mmCIF file of C-alpha atoms in Angstrom:
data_model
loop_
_atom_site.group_PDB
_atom_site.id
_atom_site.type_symbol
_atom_site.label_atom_id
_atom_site.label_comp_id
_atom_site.label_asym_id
_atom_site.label_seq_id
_atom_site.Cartn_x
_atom_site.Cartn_y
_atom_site.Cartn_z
ATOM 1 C CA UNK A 1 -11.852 4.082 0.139
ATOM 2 C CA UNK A 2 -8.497 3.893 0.798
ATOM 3 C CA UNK A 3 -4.979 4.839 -1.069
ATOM 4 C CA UNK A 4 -2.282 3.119 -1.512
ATOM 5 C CA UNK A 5 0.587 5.396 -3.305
ATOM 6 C CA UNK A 6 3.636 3.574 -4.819
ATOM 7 C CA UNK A 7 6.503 5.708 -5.909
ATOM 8 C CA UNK A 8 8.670 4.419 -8.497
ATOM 9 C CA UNK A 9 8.420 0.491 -7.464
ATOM 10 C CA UNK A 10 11.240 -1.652 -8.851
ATOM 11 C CA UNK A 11 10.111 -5.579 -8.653
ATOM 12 C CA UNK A 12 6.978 -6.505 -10.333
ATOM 13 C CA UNK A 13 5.995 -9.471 -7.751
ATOM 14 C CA UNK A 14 5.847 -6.459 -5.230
ATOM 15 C CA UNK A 15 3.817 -4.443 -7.164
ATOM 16 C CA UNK A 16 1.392 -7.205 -8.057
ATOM 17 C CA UNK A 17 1.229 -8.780 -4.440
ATOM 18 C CA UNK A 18 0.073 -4.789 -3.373
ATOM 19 C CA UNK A 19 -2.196 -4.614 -6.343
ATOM 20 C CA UNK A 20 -3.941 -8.410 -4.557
ATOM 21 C CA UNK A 21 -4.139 -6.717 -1.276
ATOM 22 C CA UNK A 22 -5.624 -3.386 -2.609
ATOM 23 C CA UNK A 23 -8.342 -6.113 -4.200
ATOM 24 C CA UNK A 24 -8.944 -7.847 -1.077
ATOM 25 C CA UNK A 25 -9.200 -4.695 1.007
ATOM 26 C CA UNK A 26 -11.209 -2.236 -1.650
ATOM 27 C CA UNK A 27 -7.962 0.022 -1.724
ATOM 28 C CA UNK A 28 -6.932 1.880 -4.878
ATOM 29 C CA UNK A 29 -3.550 1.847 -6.028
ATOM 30 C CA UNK A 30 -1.430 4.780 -7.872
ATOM 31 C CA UNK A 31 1.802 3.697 -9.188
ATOM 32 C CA UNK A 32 3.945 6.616 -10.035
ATOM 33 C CA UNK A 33 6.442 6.144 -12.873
ATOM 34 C CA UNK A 34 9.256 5.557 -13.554
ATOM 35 C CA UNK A 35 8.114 1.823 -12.986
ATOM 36 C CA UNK A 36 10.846 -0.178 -13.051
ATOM 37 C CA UNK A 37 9.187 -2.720 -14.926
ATOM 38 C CA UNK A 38 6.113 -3.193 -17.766
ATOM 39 C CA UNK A 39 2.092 -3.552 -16.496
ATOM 40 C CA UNK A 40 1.711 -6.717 -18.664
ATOM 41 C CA UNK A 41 4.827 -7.963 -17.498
ATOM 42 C CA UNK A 42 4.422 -11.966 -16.233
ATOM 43 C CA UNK A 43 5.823 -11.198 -12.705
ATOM 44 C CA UNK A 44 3.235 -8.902 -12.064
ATOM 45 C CA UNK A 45 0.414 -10.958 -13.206
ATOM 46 C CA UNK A 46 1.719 -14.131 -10.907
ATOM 47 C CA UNK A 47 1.736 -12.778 -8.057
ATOM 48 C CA UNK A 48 -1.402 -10.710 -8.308
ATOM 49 C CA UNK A 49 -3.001 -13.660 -9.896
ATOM 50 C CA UNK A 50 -6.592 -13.299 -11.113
ATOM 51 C CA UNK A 51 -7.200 -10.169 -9.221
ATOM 52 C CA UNK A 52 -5.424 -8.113 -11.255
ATOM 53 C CA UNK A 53 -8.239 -7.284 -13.792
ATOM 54 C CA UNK A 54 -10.438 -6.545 -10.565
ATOM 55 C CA UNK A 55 -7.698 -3.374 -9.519
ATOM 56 C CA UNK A 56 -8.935 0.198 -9.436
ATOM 57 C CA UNK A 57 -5.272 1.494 -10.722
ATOM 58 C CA UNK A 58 -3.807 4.533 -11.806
ATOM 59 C CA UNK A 59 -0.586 5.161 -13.105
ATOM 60 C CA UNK A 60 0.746 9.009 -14.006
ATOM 61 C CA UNK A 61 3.907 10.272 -15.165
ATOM 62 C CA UNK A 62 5.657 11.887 -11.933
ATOM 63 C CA UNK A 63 4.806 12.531 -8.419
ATOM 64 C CA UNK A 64 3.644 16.342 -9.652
ATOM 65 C CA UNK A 65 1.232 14.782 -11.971
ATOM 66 C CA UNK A 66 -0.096 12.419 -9.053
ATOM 67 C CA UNK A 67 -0.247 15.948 -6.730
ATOM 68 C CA UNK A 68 -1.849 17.678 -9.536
ATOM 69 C CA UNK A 69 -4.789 14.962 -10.721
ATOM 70 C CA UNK A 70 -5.278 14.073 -6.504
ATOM 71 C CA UNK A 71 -5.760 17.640 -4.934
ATOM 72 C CA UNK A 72 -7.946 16.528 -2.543
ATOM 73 C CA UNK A 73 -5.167 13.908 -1.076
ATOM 74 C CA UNK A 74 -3.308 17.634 0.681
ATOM 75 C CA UNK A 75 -3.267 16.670 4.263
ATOM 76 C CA UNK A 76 -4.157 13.243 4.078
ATOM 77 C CA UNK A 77 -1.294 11.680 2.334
ATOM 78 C CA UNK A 78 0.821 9.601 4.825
ATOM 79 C CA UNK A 79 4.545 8.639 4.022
ATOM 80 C CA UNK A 80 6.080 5.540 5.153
ATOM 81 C CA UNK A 81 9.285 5.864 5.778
ATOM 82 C CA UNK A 82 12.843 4.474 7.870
ATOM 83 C CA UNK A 83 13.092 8.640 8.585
ATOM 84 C CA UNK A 84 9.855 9.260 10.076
ATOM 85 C CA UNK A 85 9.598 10.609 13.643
ATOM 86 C CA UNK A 86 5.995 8.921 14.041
ATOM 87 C CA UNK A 87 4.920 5.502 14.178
ATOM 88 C CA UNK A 88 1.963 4.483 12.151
ATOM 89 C CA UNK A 89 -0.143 3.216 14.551
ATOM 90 C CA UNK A 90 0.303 6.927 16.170
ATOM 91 C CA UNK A 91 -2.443 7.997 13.185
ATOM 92 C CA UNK A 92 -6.041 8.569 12.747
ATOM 93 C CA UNK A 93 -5.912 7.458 9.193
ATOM 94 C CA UNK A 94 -8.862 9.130 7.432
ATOM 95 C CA UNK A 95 -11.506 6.812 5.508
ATOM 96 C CA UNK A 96 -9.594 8.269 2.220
ATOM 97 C CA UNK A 97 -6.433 8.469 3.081
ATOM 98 C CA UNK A 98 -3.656 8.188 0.885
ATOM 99 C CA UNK A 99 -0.537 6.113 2.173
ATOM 100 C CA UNK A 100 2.035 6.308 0.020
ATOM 101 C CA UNK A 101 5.571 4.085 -0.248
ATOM 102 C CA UNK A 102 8.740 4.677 -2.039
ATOM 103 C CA UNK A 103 10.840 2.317 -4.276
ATOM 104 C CA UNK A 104 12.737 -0.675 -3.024
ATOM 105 C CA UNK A 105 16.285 0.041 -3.141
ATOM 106 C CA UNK A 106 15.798 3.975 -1.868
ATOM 107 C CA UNK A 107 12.181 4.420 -0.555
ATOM 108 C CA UNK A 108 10.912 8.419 -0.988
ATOM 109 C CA UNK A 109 13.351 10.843 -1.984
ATOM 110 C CA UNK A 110 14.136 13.424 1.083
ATOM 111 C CA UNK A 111 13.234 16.452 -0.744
ATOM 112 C CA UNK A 112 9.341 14.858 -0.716
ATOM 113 C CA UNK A 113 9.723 14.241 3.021
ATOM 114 C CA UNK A 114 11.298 17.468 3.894
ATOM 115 C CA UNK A 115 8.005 18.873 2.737
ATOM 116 C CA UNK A 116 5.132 16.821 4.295
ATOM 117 C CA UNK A 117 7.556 15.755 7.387
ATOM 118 C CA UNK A 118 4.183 15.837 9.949
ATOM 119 C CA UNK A 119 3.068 13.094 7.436
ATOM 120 C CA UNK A 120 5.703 10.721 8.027
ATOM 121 C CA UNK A 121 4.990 7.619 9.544
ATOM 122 C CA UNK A 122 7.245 4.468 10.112
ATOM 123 C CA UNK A 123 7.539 0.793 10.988
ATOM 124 C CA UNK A 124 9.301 0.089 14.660
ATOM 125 C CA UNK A 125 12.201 -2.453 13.505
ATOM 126 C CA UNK A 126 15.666 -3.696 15.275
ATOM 127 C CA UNK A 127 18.450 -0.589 14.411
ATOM 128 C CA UNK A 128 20.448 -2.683 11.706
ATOM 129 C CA UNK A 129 17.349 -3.719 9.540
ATOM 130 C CA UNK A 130 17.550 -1.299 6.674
ATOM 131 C CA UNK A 131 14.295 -1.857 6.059
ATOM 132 C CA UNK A 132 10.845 -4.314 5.646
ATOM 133 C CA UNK A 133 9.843 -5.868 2.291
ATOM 134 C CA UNK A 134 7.566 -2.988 0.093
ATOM 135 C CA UNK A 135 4.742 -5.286 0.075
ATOM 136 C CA UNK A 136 5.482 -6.564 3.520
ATOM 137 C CA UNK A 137 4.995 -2.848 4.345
ATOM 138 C CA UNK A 138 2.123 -1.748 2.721
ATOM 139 C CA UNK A 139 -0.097 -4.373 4.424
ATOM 140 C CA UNK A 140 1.091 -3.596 7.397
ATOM 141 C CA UNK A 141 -0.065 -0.306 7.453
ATOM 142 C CA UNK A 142 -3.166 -0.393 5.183
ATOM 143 C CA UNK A 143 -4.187 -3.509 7.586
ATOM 144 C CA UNK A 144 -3.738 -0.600 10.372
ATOM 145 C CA UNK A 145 -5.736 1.800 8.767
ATOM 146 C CA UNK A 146 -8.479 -0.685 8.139
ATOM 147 C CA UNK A 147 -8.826 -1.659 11.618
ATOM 148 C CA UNK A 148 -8.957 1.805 13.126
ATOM 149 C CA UNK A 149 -12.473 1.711 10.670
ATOM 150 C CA UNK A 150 -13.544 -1.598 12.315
ATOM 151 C CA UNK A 151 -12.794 -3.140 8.664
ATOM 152 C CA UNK A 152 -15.400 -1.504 7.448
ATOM 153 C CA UNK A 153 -17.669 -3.404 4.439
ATOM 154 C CA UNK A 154 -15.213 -6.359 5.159
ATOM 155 C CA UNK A 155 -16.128 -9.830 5.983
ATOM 156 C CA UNK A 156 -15.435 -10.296 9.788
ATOM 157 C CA UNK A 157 -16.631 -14.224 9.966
ATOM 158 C CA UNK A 158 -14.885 -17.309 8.382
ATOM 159 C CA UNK A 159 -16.645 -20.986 8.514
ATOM 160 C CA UNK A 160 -14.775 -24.181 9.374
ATOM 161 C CA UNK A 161 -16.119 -27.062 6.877
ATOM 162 C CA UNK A 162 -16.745 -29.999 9.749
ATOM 163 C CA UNK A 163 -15.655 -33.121 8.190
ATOM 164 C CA UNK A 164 -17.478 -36.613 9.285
ATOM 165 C CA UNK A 165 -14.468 -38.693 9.617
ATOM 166 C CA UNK A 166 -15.026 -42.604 9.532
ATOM 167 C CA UNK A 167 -13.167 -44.605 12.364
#
């Protein structure tokens, strides 16, 4: 199962739109606080809809307390970042891999990065784009990670409904 890791997140729609994708893809989320907003809080619950009562979610105190209660996440936690040297379609995400994200207005603070910089991965975008929208971002790469495990346990197949129009 994946991981998806959000640092600190700001905007509640964000935070609930990852919390629907972790649903549809059988992801976990861990929010580490501060959270710049409240769980129950109606933003959140629009935009993750009826899913939200379906999330495996964590929430802990700081990003120590995340290390701390997630040992086994050492060497498989993946930072997106605007500073990484790597591109994320440049890893072999791992079937348990963590991916974690900062908050919206200053993504992961440098002293995290400084110390699991081979775990840095980013999004190519044009050189004046400060950067894509969090939840924007976190498909993009748990969507990656997915199909490097041939979406595994996902459904593959849709069905058109033919409709029998009358002339």
């Amino acid at each position: 199962m994946l991981n998806i890791v959000l640092l600190e997140p700001e905007i509640p729609a964000n935070t609930g739109n990852i919390g629907r994708t972790c649903v549809a893809t059988g992801s976990r989320l861990h929010l580490i606080e501060p959270l710049g907003f409240q769980i129950n809080e109606k933003q959140l619950r629009r935009a993750g809809m009826d899913y939200w009562k379906d999330l495996d979610v964590t929430v802990y105190d700081n990003f120590a307390d995340f290390l701390e209660k997630n040992p086994e996440c050492q060497g498989k936690l993946y930072m997106a970042t605007t500073k990484a040297k790597h591109v994320y379609t440049d890893v072999a995400f791992e079937e348990d891999a963590y991916i974690m994200f900062g908050k919206e207005s200053a993504g992961i603070p440098e002293e995290i990065l400084v110390e699991h910089e081979e775990f840095c991965v980013r999004i190519p975008m044009l050189e004046n784009i400060r950067s894509l929208n969090l939840s924007n971002s976190v498909a993009i790469v748990l969507y990656e990670a997915l199909r490097q495990q041939n979406f595994k346990q996902m459904q593959l197949l849709g069905e058109l409904h033919r409709l029998h129009w009358k002339e």
